[in-house]
Short mmCIF file of the C-alpha atoms (twelve columns), coordinates in Angstrom:
data_MODEL
# 
_entry.id   MODEL 
# 
loop_
_atom_site.group_PDB 
_atom_site.id 
_atom_site.type_symbol 
_atom_site.label_atom_id 
_atom_site.label_alt_id 
_atom_site.label_comp_id 
_atom_site.label_asym_id 
_atom_site.label_seq_id 
_atom_site.Cartn_x 
_atom_site.Cartn_y 
_atom_site.Cartn_z 
_atom_site.pdbx_PDB_model_num 
ATOM 1   C CA . MET A 1   -19.209 -18.164 20.342  1 
ATOM 2   C CA . LYS A 2   -17.984 -20.086 18.154  1 
ATOM 3   C CA . PHE A 3   -15.267 -19.147 15.668  1 
ATOM 4   C CA . SER A 4   -14.726 -21.694 12.016  1 
ATOM 5   C CA . VAL A 5   -11.801 -21.123 10.626  1 
ATOM 6   C CA . VAL A 6   -11.942 -21.834 6.450   1 
ATOM 7   C CA . ILE A 7   -8.967  -23.039 4.739   1 
ATOM 8   C CA . THR A 8   -8.668  -23.092 1.344   1 
ATOM 9   C CA . THR A 9   -6.497  -24.709 -0.372  1 
ATOM 10  C CA . TYR A 10  -5.974  -26.004 -3.660  1 
ATOM 11  C CA . ASN A 11  -2.725  -28.014 -4.634  1 
ATOM 12  C CA . ARG A 12  -0.348  -27.019 -2.398  1 
ATOM 13  C CA . VAL A 13  -0.180  -29.337 0.406   1 
ATOM 14  C CA . SER A 14  3.131   -28.849 1.534   1 
ATOM 15  C CA . LEU A 15  2.088   -25.230 2.996   1 
ATOM 16  C CA . LEU A 16  -1.996  -26.231 3.894   1 
ATOM 17  C CA . ARG A 17  -0.461  -28.199 6.901   1 
ATOM 18  C CA . ARG A 18  0.387   -25.244 8.153   1 
ATOM 19  C CA . ALA A 19  -2.055  -24.115 8.182   1 
ATOM 20  C CA . VAL A 20  -4.309  -26.408 9.318   1 
ATOM 21  C CA . ASP A 21  -1.530  -27.489 12.575  1 
ATOM 22  C CA . SER A 22  -1.738  -23.212 13.568  1 
ATOM 23  C CA . ALA A 23  -5.342  -23.327 13.306  1 
ATOM 24  C CA . ILE A 24  -6.081  -26.558 15.643  1 
ATOM 25  C CA . ASN A 25  -3.937  -25.409 17.837  1 
ATOM 26  C CA . GLN A 26  -5.477  -22.567 18.731  1 
ATOM 27  C CA . THR A 27  -5.453  -21.302 22.265  1 
ATOM 28  C CA . ILE A 28  -9.352  -21.672 22.624  1 
ATOM 29  C CA . PRO A 29  -11.707 -24.563 21.011  1 
ATOM 30  C CA . CYS A 30  -12.697 -23.327 16.706  1 
ATOM 31  C CA . GLU A 31  -14.241 -25.392 14.216  1 
ATOM 32  C CA . VAL A 32  -11.603 -26.487 11.274  1 
ATOM 33  C CA . ILE A 33  -12.526 -26.765 7.750   1 
ATOM 34  C CA . VAL A 34  -10.579 -27.385 4.349   1 
ATOM 35  C CA . ALA A 35  -12.468 -26.365 1.395   1 
ATOM 36  C CA . ASP A 36  -10.196 -28.380 -1.238  1 
ATOM 37  C CA . ASP A 37  -10.714 -26.896 -4.806  1 
ATOM 38  C CA . CYS A 38  -10.787 -30.630 -6.616  1 
ATOM 39  C CA . SER A 39  -5.760  -30.810 -5.547  1 
ATOM 40  C CA . ALA A 40  -4.711  -33.762 -7.449  1 
ATOM 41  C CA . ASP A 41  -1.741  -33.988 -4.894  1 
ATOM 42  C CA . ASP A 42  -2.152  -35.371 -1.589  1 
ATOM 43  C CA . THR A 43  -4.565  -32.885 -0.583  1 
ATOM 44  C CA . GLN A 44  -6.623  -35.135 0.231   1 
ATOM 45  C CA . ALA A 45  -5.016  -38.345 1.684   1 
ATOM 46  C CA . TYR A 46  -3.460  -35.369 4.056   1 
ATOM 47  C CA . VAL A 47  -7.013  -33.977 5.479   1 
ATOM 48  C CA . GLU A 48  -8.698  -37.205 5.641   1 
ATOM 49  C CA . SER A 49  -5.830  -38.279 8.078   1 
ATOM 50  C CA . LEU A 50  -7.137  -36.151 10.420  1 
ATOM 51  C CA . GLY A 51  -10.101 -37.350 10.757  1 
ATOM 52  C CA . ASN A 52  -12.360 -35.506 12.940  1 
ATOM 53  C CA . ARG A 53  -10.172 -32.916 14.262  1 
ATOM 54  C CA . VAL A 54  -11.335 -31.054 10.393  1 
ATOM 55  C CA . ILE A 55  -14.510 -30.736 8.465   1 
ATOM 56  C CA . TYR A 56  -13.354 -31.906 4.791   1 
ATOM 57  C CA . HIS A 57  -14.952 -30.606 2.306   1 
ATOM 58  C CA . ARG A 58  -13.857 -30.961 -2.064  1 
ATOM 59  C CA . HIS A 59  -15.675 -29.718 -5.414  1 
ATOM 60  C CA . GLU A 60  -15.492 -32.576 -7.990  1 
ATOM 61  C CA . VAL A 61  -14.659 -29.564 -10.826 1 
ATOM 62  C CA . ASN A 62  -12.250 -26.660 -10.069 1 
ATOM 63  C CA . LYS A 63  -13.928 -23.676 -9.089  1 
ATOM 64  C CA . GLY A 64  -11.624 -20.939 -8.089  1 
ATOM 65  C CA . HIS A 65  -10.739 -19.446 -5.661  1 
ATOM 66  C CA . ALA A 66  -14.258 -17.530 -4.483  1 
ATOM 67  C CA . ALA A 67  -16.569 -20.377 -4.424  1 
ATOM 68  C CA . THR A 68  -13.797 -22.296 -2.426  1 
ATOM 69  C CA . VAL A 69  -15.081 -19.648 0.780   1 
ATOM 70  C CA . ASN A 70  -18.182 -19.874 -0.107  1 
ATOM 71  C CA . ALA A 71  -18.044 -23.318 0.115   1 
ATOM 72  C CA . GLY A 72  -15.896 -24.307 3.023   1 
ATOM 73  C CA . VAL A 73  -18.731 -21.191 4.959   1 
ATOM 74  C CA . ASN A 74  -21.173 -23.387 4.212   1 
ATOM 75  C CA . GLN A 75  -20.376 -25.666 5.883   1 
ATOM 76  C CA . ALA A 76  -19.298 -23.857 9.256   1 
ATOM 77  C CA . SER A 77  -20.922 -24.292 11.641  1 
ATOM 78  C CA . GLY A 78  -19.476 -21.494 13.951  1 
ATOM 79  C CA . ASP A 79  -21.021 -17.806 14.990  1 
ATOM 80  C CA . TRP A 80  -18.159 -16.091 13.194  1 
ATOM 81  C CA . ILE A 81  -14.949 -17.243 10.697  1 
ATOM 82  C CA . LYS A 82  -12.012 -17.602 10.656  1 
ATOM 83  C CA . PHE A 83  -10.722 -17.133 6.779   1 
ATOM 84  C CA . LEU A 84  -7.006  -18.564 5.871   1 
ATOM 85  C CA . ASP A 85  -5.762  -19.237 2.873   1 
ATOM 86  C CA . ASP A 86  -3.672  -22.067 3.051   1 
ATOM 87  C CA . ASP A 87  0.125   -20.527 2.001   1 
ATOM 88  C CA . ASP A 88  -0.796  -18.294 4.905   1 
ATOM 89  C CA . TYR A 89  -1.251  -19.643 8.775   1 
ATOM 90  C CA . LEU A 90  -2.600  -17.981 12.229  1 
ATOM 91  C CA . ALA A 91  -0.589  -16.745 15.083  1 
ATOM 92  C CA . THR A 92  -1.262  -18.655 18.588  1 
ATOM 93  C CA . ASN A 93  -3.606  -16.783 20.288  1 
ATOM 94  C CA . CYS A 94  -5.277  -15.069 17.327  1 
ATOM 95  C CA . LEU A 95  -8.664  -16.277 18.438  1 
ATOM 96  C CA . GLU A 96  -8.483  -15.663 21.443  1 
ATOM 97  C CA . GLU A 97  -7.498  -11.697 21.070  1 
ATOM 98  C CA . MET A 98  -10.551 -11.265 18.479  1 
ATOM 99  C CA . LEU A 99  -13.346 -13.120 20.631  1 
ATOM 100 C CA . LYS A 100 -11.624 -10.966 24.025  1 
ATOM 101 C CA . ALA A 101 -12.613 -7.357  21.210  1 
ATOM 102 C CA . ILE A 102 -15.362 -8.639  19.727  1 
ATOM 103 C CA . ALA A 103 -17.298 -9.466  22.786  1 
ATOM 104 C CA . LEU A 104 -16.887 -5.404  23.843  1 
ATOM 105 C CA . CYS A 105 -18.433 -5.153  21.351  1 
ATOM 106 C CA . PRO A 106 -22.131 -7.144  20.458  1 
ATOM 107 C CA . ARG A 107 -22.818 -4.738  16.840  1 
ATOM 108 C CA . ALA A 108 -19.459 -5.896  15.099  1 
ATOM 109 C CA . VAL A 109 -19.246 -7.475  12.003  1 
ATOM 110 C CA . ILE A 110 -16.257 -7.710  11.137  1 
ATOM 111 C CA . CYS A 111 -12.659 -7.611  12.979  1 
ATOM 112 C CA . SER A 112 -9.271  -7.501  11.714  1 
ATOM 113 C CA . CYS A 113 -5.563  -7.392  12.735  1 
ATOM 114 C CA . VAL A 114 -1.915  -6.759  11.837  1 
ATOM 115 C CA . ALA A 115 -0.212  -9.031  9.501   1 
ATOM 116 C CA . ALA A 116 3.456   -9.947  8.902   1 
ATOM 117 C CA . GLN A 117 4.281   -10.307 5.975   1 
ATOM 118 C CA . VAL A 118 6.627   -13.179 5.809   1 
ATOM 119 C CA . ASP A 119 8.937   -15.425 3.178   1 
ATOM 120 C CA . GLU A 120 8.865   -18.711 2.351   1 
ATOM 121 C CA . HIS A 121 10.833  -19.830 5.330   1 
ATOM 122 C CA . GLY A 122 8.751   -17.933 7.521   1 
ATOM 123 C CA . VAL A 123 12.024  -15.408 8.288   1 
ATOM 124 C CA . GLU A 124 9.388   -11.513 8.068   1 
ATOM 125 C CA . LEU A 125 10.093  -8.974  5.427   1 
ATOM 126 C CA . SER A 126 7.656   -5.943  6.845   1 
ATOM 127 C CA . ARG A 127 3.790   -5.255  8.642   1 
ATOM 128 C CA . THR A 128 1.196   -3.835  8.245   1 
ATOM 129 C CA . PRO A 129 0.642   -0.985  10.666  1 
ATOM 130 C CA . GLN A 130 -0.984  -0.653  13.758  1 
ATOM 131 C CA . LEU A 131 -3.235  1.780   13.589  1 
ATOM 132 C CA . GLY A 132 -4.581  4.864   15.706  1 
ATOM 133 C CA . HIS A 133 -4.304  3.579   19.660  1 
ATOM 134 C CA . GLY A 134 -4.753  0.668   22.311  1 
ATOM 135 C CA . LEU A 135 -4.611  -2.986  21.659  1 
ATOM 136 C CA . ALA A 136 -8.183  -2.573  20.040  1 
ATOM 137 C CA . PHE A 137 -10.976 0.012   18.766  1 
ATOM 138 C CA . SER A 138 -13.689 -0.037  17.053  1 
ATOM 139 C CA . VAL A 139 -15.699 1.356   14.525  1 
ATOM 140 C CA . PRO A 140 -19.155 2.327   13.447  1 
ATOM 141 C CA . GLN A 141 -20.681 1.434   10.840  1 
ATOM 142 C CA . ALA A 142 -22.151 4.301   8.735   1 
ATOM 143 C CA . ASP A 143 -17.803 5.947   9.318   1 
ATOM 144 C CA . ILE A 144 -16.615 2.938   8.303   1 
ATOM 145 C CA . HIS A 145 -16.991 2.930   4.022   1 
ATOM 146 C CA . TYR A 146 -15.322 6.198   4.310   1 
ATOM 147 C CA . GLY A 147 -11.996 5.228   6.345   1 
ATOM 148 C CA . MET A 148 -12.079 2.638   2.936   1 
ATOM 149 C CA . LEU A 149 -12.127 4.983   0.035   1 
ATOM 150 C CA . LEU A 150 -9.233  6.929   1.572   1 
ATOM 151 C CA . GLU A 151 -7.366  3.844   1.991   1 
ATOM 152 C CA . LEU A 152 -7.625  4.711   6.472   1 
ATOM 153 C CA . LEU A 153 -9.082  1.957   7.526   1 
ATOM 154 C CA . PRO A 154 -7.048  -0.797  5.698   1 
ATOM 155 C CA . PHE A 155 -9.371  -4.659  6.474   1 
ATOM 156 C CA . GLY A 156 -6.538  -6.175  4.668   1 
ATOM 157 C CA . THR A 157 -6.327  -10.329 3.324   1 
ATOM 158 C CA . PRO A 158 -7.965  -13.188 4.539   1 
ATOM 159 C CA . VAL A 159 -5.899  -14.454 7.150   1 
ATOM 160 C CA . GLN A 160 -5.783  -10.495 8.810   1 
ATOM 161 C CA . VAL A 161 -10.362 -10.987 9.050   1 
ATOM 162 C CA . ALA A 162 -13.318 -12.454 11.056  1 
ATOM 163 C CA . CYS A 163 -16.565 -12.215 10.419  1 
ATOM 164 C CA . SER A 164 -19.993 -13.162 11.762  1 
ATOM 165 C CA . ARG A 165 -21.242 -15.958 9.259   1 
ATOM 166 C CA . ASP A 166 -24.225 -13.860 9.521   1 
ATOM 167 C CA . ALA A 167 -23.615 -10.822 8.415   1 
ATOM 168 C CA . PHE A 168 -21.599 -13.080 5.258   1 
ATOM 169 C CA . CYS A 169 -24.080 -14.272 4.932   1 
ATOM 170 C CA . GLN A 170 -26.152 -11.223 3.874   1 
ATOM 171 C CA . THR A 171 -24.377 -10.774 1.481   1 
ATOM 172 C CA . ASP A 172 -24.594 -14.172 -0.303  1 
ATOM 173 C CA . GLY A 173 -20.631 -14.630 -0.161  1 
ATOM 174 C CA . TRP A 174 -17.743 -14.298 -2.493  1 
ATOM 175 C CA . ASP A 175 -17.770 -13.273 -5.983  1 
ATOM 176 C CA . SER A 176 -16.795 -15.359 -8.110  1 
ATOM 177 C CA . GLN A 177 -16.246 -13.364 -10.829 1 
ATOM 178 C CA . LEU A 178 -13.164 -11.555 -8.854  1 
ATOM 179 C CA . ASP A 179 -11.814 -14.343 -8.310  1 
ATOM 180 C CA . ALA A 180 -8.557  -13.593 -6.563  1 
ATOM 181 C CA . ASN A 181 -8.428  -10.433 -7.491  1 
ATOM 182 C CA . CYS A 182 -10.280 -8.300  -5.224  1 
ATOM 183 C CA . ASP A 183 -13.271 -10.986 -3.562  1 
ATOM 184 C CA . ASP A 184 -11.861 -10.144 -0.270  1 
ATOM 185 C CA . ILE A 185 -11.914 -6.632  -0.102  1 
ATOM 186 C CA . ASP A 186 -15.032 -6.794  -2.026  1 
ATOM 187 C CA . SER A 187 -16.586 -9.285  0.234   1 
ATOM 188 C CA . TRP A 188 -15.046 -6.649  3.069   1 
ATOM 189 C CA . LEU A 189 -16.642 -3.813  1.894   1 
ATOM 190 C CA . ARG A 190 -20.583 -5.466  1.730   1 
ATOM 191 C CA . ILE A 191 -20.070 -7.762  4.696   1 
ATOM 192 C CA . ALA A 192 -19.718 -3.279  6.545   1 
ATOM 193 C CA . GLN A 193 -23.310 -2.807  6.243   1 
ATOM 194 C CA . PHE A 194 -24.460 -4.682  8.040   1 
ATOM 195 C CA . GLY A 195 -22.976 -3.877  11.102  1 
ATOM 196 C CA . ASP A 196 -19.704 -1.799  13.266  1 
ATOM 197 C CA . ALA A 197 -15.776 -3.019  13.058  1 
ATOM 198 C CA . ILE A 198 -12.543 -3.675  15.278  1 
ATOM 199 C CA . PHE A 199 -8.836  -3.464  14.362  1 
ATOM 200 C CA . LEU A 200 -5.974  -5.262  15.979  1 
ATOM 201 C CA . ASN A 201 -3.141  -3.349  16.966  1 
ATOM 202 C CA . GLN A 202 -1.246  -6.831  17.858  1 
ATOM 203 C CA . CYS A 203 -0.307  -9.630  14.872  1 
ATOM 204 C CA . LEU A 204 -1.984  -12.478 15.067  1 
ATOM 205 C CA . ALA A 205 -1.583  -13.244 11.292  1 
ATOM 206 C CA . TYR A 206 1.392   -13.980 9.350   1 
ATOM 207 C CA . ARG A 207 1.150   -13.617 4.344   1 
ATOM 208 C CA . THR A 208 3.084   -15.556 2.994   1 
ATOM 209 C CA . ILE A 209 4.588   -12.982 0.136   1 
ATOM 210 C CA . TRP A 210 6.027   -15.917 -2.352  1 
ATOM 211 C CA . SER A 211 6.249   -16.482 -6.113  1 
ATOM 212 C CA . GLY A 212 3.262   -18.554 -6.007  1 
ATOM 213 C CA . ALA A 213 0.547   -16.063 -4.619  1 
ATOM 214 C CA . TYR A 214 -3.083  -16.507 -6.485  1 
ATOM 215 C CA . ASN A 215 -2.716  -13.120 -7.583  1 
ATOM 216 C CA . HIS A 216 0.592   -13.189 -8.917  1 
ATOM 217 C CA . LYS A 217 -0.964  -14.351 -12.343 1 
ATOM 218 C CA . PHE A 218 -2.710  -10.659 -12.663 1 
ATOM 219 C CA . SER A 219 -0.618  -7.596  -15.354 1 
ATOM 220 C CA . ILE A 220 -0.755  -4.829  -12.936 1 
ATOM 221 C CA . SER A 221 -2.950  -3.431  -15.382 1 
ATOM 222 C CA . LYS A 222 -6.305  -6.114  -14.569 1 
ATOM 223 C CA . ARG A 223 -5.224  -5.057  -11.128 1 
ATOM 224 C CA . LEU A 224 -5.409  -1.136  -11.498 1 
ATOM 225 C CA . ASP A 225 -9.151  -2.384  -13.015 1 
ATOM 226 C CA . THR A 226 -10.815 -4.506  -10.822 1 
ATOM 227 C CA . ASN A 227 -9.319  -1.799  -7.635  1 
ATOM 228 C CA . ILE A 228 -11.314 1.425   -9.774  1 
ATOM 229 C CA . LEU A 229 -14.165 -1.754  -9.320  1 
ATOM 230 C CA . ILE A 230 -13.822 -1.349  -5.671  1 
ATOM 231 C CA . LYS A 231 -12.883 2.046   -5.938  1 
ATOM 232 C CA . GLU A 232 -17.038 3.009   -7.547  1 
ATOM 233 C CA . LYS A 233 -19.165 0.745   -4.985  1 
ATOM 234 C CA . ILE A 234 -17.191 1.759   -1.726  1 
ATOM 235 C CA . TYR A 235 -17.830 5.515   -2.484  1 
ATOM 236 C CA . ALA A 236 -21.616 4.669   -3.808  1 
ATOM 237 C CA . LEU A 237 -22.214 2.955   0.211   1 
ATOM 238 C CA . VAL A 238 -20.315 6.236   2.019   1 
ATOM 239 C CA . ASN A 239 -22.063 7.860   4.595   1 
ATOM 240 C CA . GLU A 240 -25.081 11.129  3.877   1 
ATOM 241 C CA . LYS A 241 -22.415 12.346  6.938   1 
ATOM 242 C CA . TYR A 242 -19.355 11.967  4.529   1 
ATOM 243 C CA . ARG A 243 -20.776 13.534  0.719   1 
ATOM 244 C CA . GLN A 244 -19.400 17.036  1.016   1 
ATOM 245 C CA . ASP A 245 -16.216 16.359  1.866   1 
ATOM 246 C CA . LEU A 246 -15.571 13.640  -0.229  1 
ATOM 247 C CA . PRO A 247 -13.153 14.079  -3.666  1 
ATOM 248 C CA . LYS A 248 -15.225 13.566  -6.787  1 
ATOM 249 C CA . ILE A 249 -15.406 10.172  -8.536  1 
ATOM 250 C CA . GLU A 250 -12.810 10.760  -11.836 1 
ATOM 251 C CA . ASP A 251 -10.412 12.441  -9.558  1 
ATOM 252 C CA . ILE A 252 -9.745  8.925   -7.139  1 
ATOM 253 C CA . LYS A 253 -9.374  6.751   -10.926 1 
ATOM 254 C CA . LYS A 254 -6.835  9.340   -11.392 1 
ATOM 255 C CA . TYR A 255 -5.336  9.324   -7.612  1 
ATOM 256 C CA . LEU A 256 -4.701  5.230   -8.628  1 
ATOM 257 C CA . ILE A 257 -3.881  5.709   -11.306 1 
ATOM 258 C CA . LEU A 258 -0.948  6.721   -10.615 1 
ATOM 259 C CA . HIS A 259 -0.393  4.882   -7.488  1 
ATOM 260 C CA . TRP A 260 -0.385  1.549   -10.239 1 
ATOM 261 C CA . ALA A 261 2.222   3.998   -11.759 1 
ATOM 262 C CA . PHE A 262 4.835   3.855   -9.175  1 
ATOM 263 C CA . VAL A 263 3.830   0.617   -8.982  1 
ATOM 264 C CA . GLU A 264 4.870   -0.353  -12.319 1 
ATOM 265 C CA . LEU A 265 8.476   2.544   -11.824 1 
ATOM 266 C CA . LYS A 266 9.854   0.118   -8.483  1 
ATOM 267 C CA . GLN A 267 8.988   -3.479  -10.450 1 
ATOM 268 C CA . ARG A 268 11.296  -1.176  -12.802 1 
ATOM 269 C CA . ASN A 269 9.013   -1.396  -16.304 1 
ATOM 270 C CA . VAL A 270 9.479   2.746   -17.378 1 
ATOM 271 C CA . PRO A 271 7.776   2.173   -20.161 1 
ATOM 272 C CA . ASP A 272 4.209   1.422   -18.189 1 
ATOM 273 C CA . PHE A 273 5.276   3.891   -15.534 1 
ATOM 274 C CA . LEU A 274 5.302   6.799   -18.217 1 
ATOM 275 C CA . MET A 275 2.302   5.929   -19.833 1 
ATOM 276 C CA . MET A 276 -0.089  5.921   -16.608 1 
ATOM 277 C CA . LEU A 277 1.975   8.978   -15.304 1 
ATOM 278 C CA . ASN A 278 0.981   11.360  -18.178 1 
ATOM 279 C CA . LYS A 279 -2.367  9.852   -17.238 1 
ATOM 280 C CA . SER A 280 -2.740  11.344  -13.739 1 
ATOM 281 C CA . ALA A 281 0.317   13.797  -13.040 1 
ATOM 282 C CA . PHE A 282 -1.089  16.886  -15.052 1 
ATOM 283 C CA . SER A 283 -4.917  16.449  -11.890 1 
ATOM 284 C CA . THR A 284 -3.315  18.184  -8.342  1 
ATOM 285 C CA . MET A 285 -6.170  16.377  -7.318  1 
ATOM 286 C CA . ALA A 286 -4.848  12.976  -8.421  1 
ATOM 287 C CA . TRP A 287 -1.647  14.395  -6.157  1 
ATOM 288 C CA . ARG A 288 -3.711  15.517  -3.059  1 
ATOM 289 C CA . ILE A 289 -5.249  13.062  -2.055  1 
ATOM 290 C CA . PHE A 290 -2.125  10.104  -3.216  1 
ATOM 291 C CA . LEU A 291 -0.400  12.450  -0.475  1 
ATOM 292 C CA . THR A 292 -2.825  13.003  2.646   1 
ATOM 293 C CA . THR A 293 -4.291  9.969   2.256   1 
ATOM 294 C CA . ILE A 294 -0.425  8.477   3.221   1 
ATOM 295 C CA . PHE A 295 -0.634  11.318  6.012   1 
ATOM 296 C CA . LEU A 296 -2.772  14.161  6.322   1 
ATOM 297 C CA . ARG A 297 -6.169  12.368  6.171   1 
ATOM 298 C CA . ARG A 298 -4.283  9.344   8.092   1 
ATOM 299 C CA . LEU A 299 -4.020  11.668  11.115  1 
ATOM 300 C CA . HIS A 300 -6.929  13.647  11.579  1 
ATOM 301 C CA . PHE A 301 -8.868  10.677  10.724  1 
ATOM 302 C CA . GLN A 302 -7.017  8.495   13.925  1 
ATOM 303 C CA . SER A 303 -7.325  12.118  16.120  1 
ATOM 304 C CA . GLN A 304 -11.221 12.327  15.583  1 
ATOM 305 C CA . LEU A 305 -12.472 8.501   15.740  1 
ATOM 306 C CA . ILE A 306 -10.216 5.475   16.578  1 
ATOM 307 C CA . ARG A 307 -8.788  7.416   20.078  1 
ATOM 308 C CA . LYS A 308 -13.131 7.443   20.578  1 
ATOM 309 C CA . PHE A 309 -14.229 3.821   20.218  1 
ATOM 310 C CA . VAL A 310 -11.632 2.340   21.767  1 
ATOM 311 C CA . LEU A 311 -11.992 -0.545  23.666  1 
ATOM 312 C CA . TYR A 312 -8.994  -0.789  25.424  1 
# 
């Protein structure tokens, strides 16, 4: 099985060098593709200096993040695609560990791992949580969307995720209407219709937290609206066996408003916090989802499902 690492970039050549190095220096051979969204800096000269170590695709005009991902995948010949933005980077054994798990789960179409959040200097700030037991486990297709809906199975950002190229192509790629605002999560939920998922309890990816990140250009209200849209899409895909346990979609929307209200509070936007809280604070179900998503549901889901499908 062959991996293609698709690195999207736009005017960040200094960061791109680190991302490319992390792909070229993987412990197993892989194809490396740089998809450039018409950068005006030295990106083209740098990538061309690498010769045949990378495949370079450049847009003639700026088309946005989602379209650049799609263009990169179109250049790929690998069986699996490993996504990577230019400001993030991979552990050298990332692809080797993913390949090991995928070989044990032939129905898998998507794979995610733990990521470290780092600052601009590479200093670790935090890590995404481990899930369940063991170093790797699978989740059957019928259970994925229920887990995503209640945030028990967070696939994460592009640096954490790889997927089957065939499954990606069946979904028609990333949606430019969501450009850099949940375009990745929207893709994961559609890819997950075609097979099982794998989660690795290993830190194999590094995501840079900094002011230049793409999603920082969106307001909280815009992110909330998109979050609701994504939840509605996931809700429609939840397997029938979970339907009787699902909260109403209106209660999930109120839970999301509650969640983002606390994001506003964390950012000290008290007026917006109070306005959003007023829309959700009196919903008992919204609070129940808020608390049980963090605690009780996570424990139940992991004990009933994850233990059963530990790969190693």
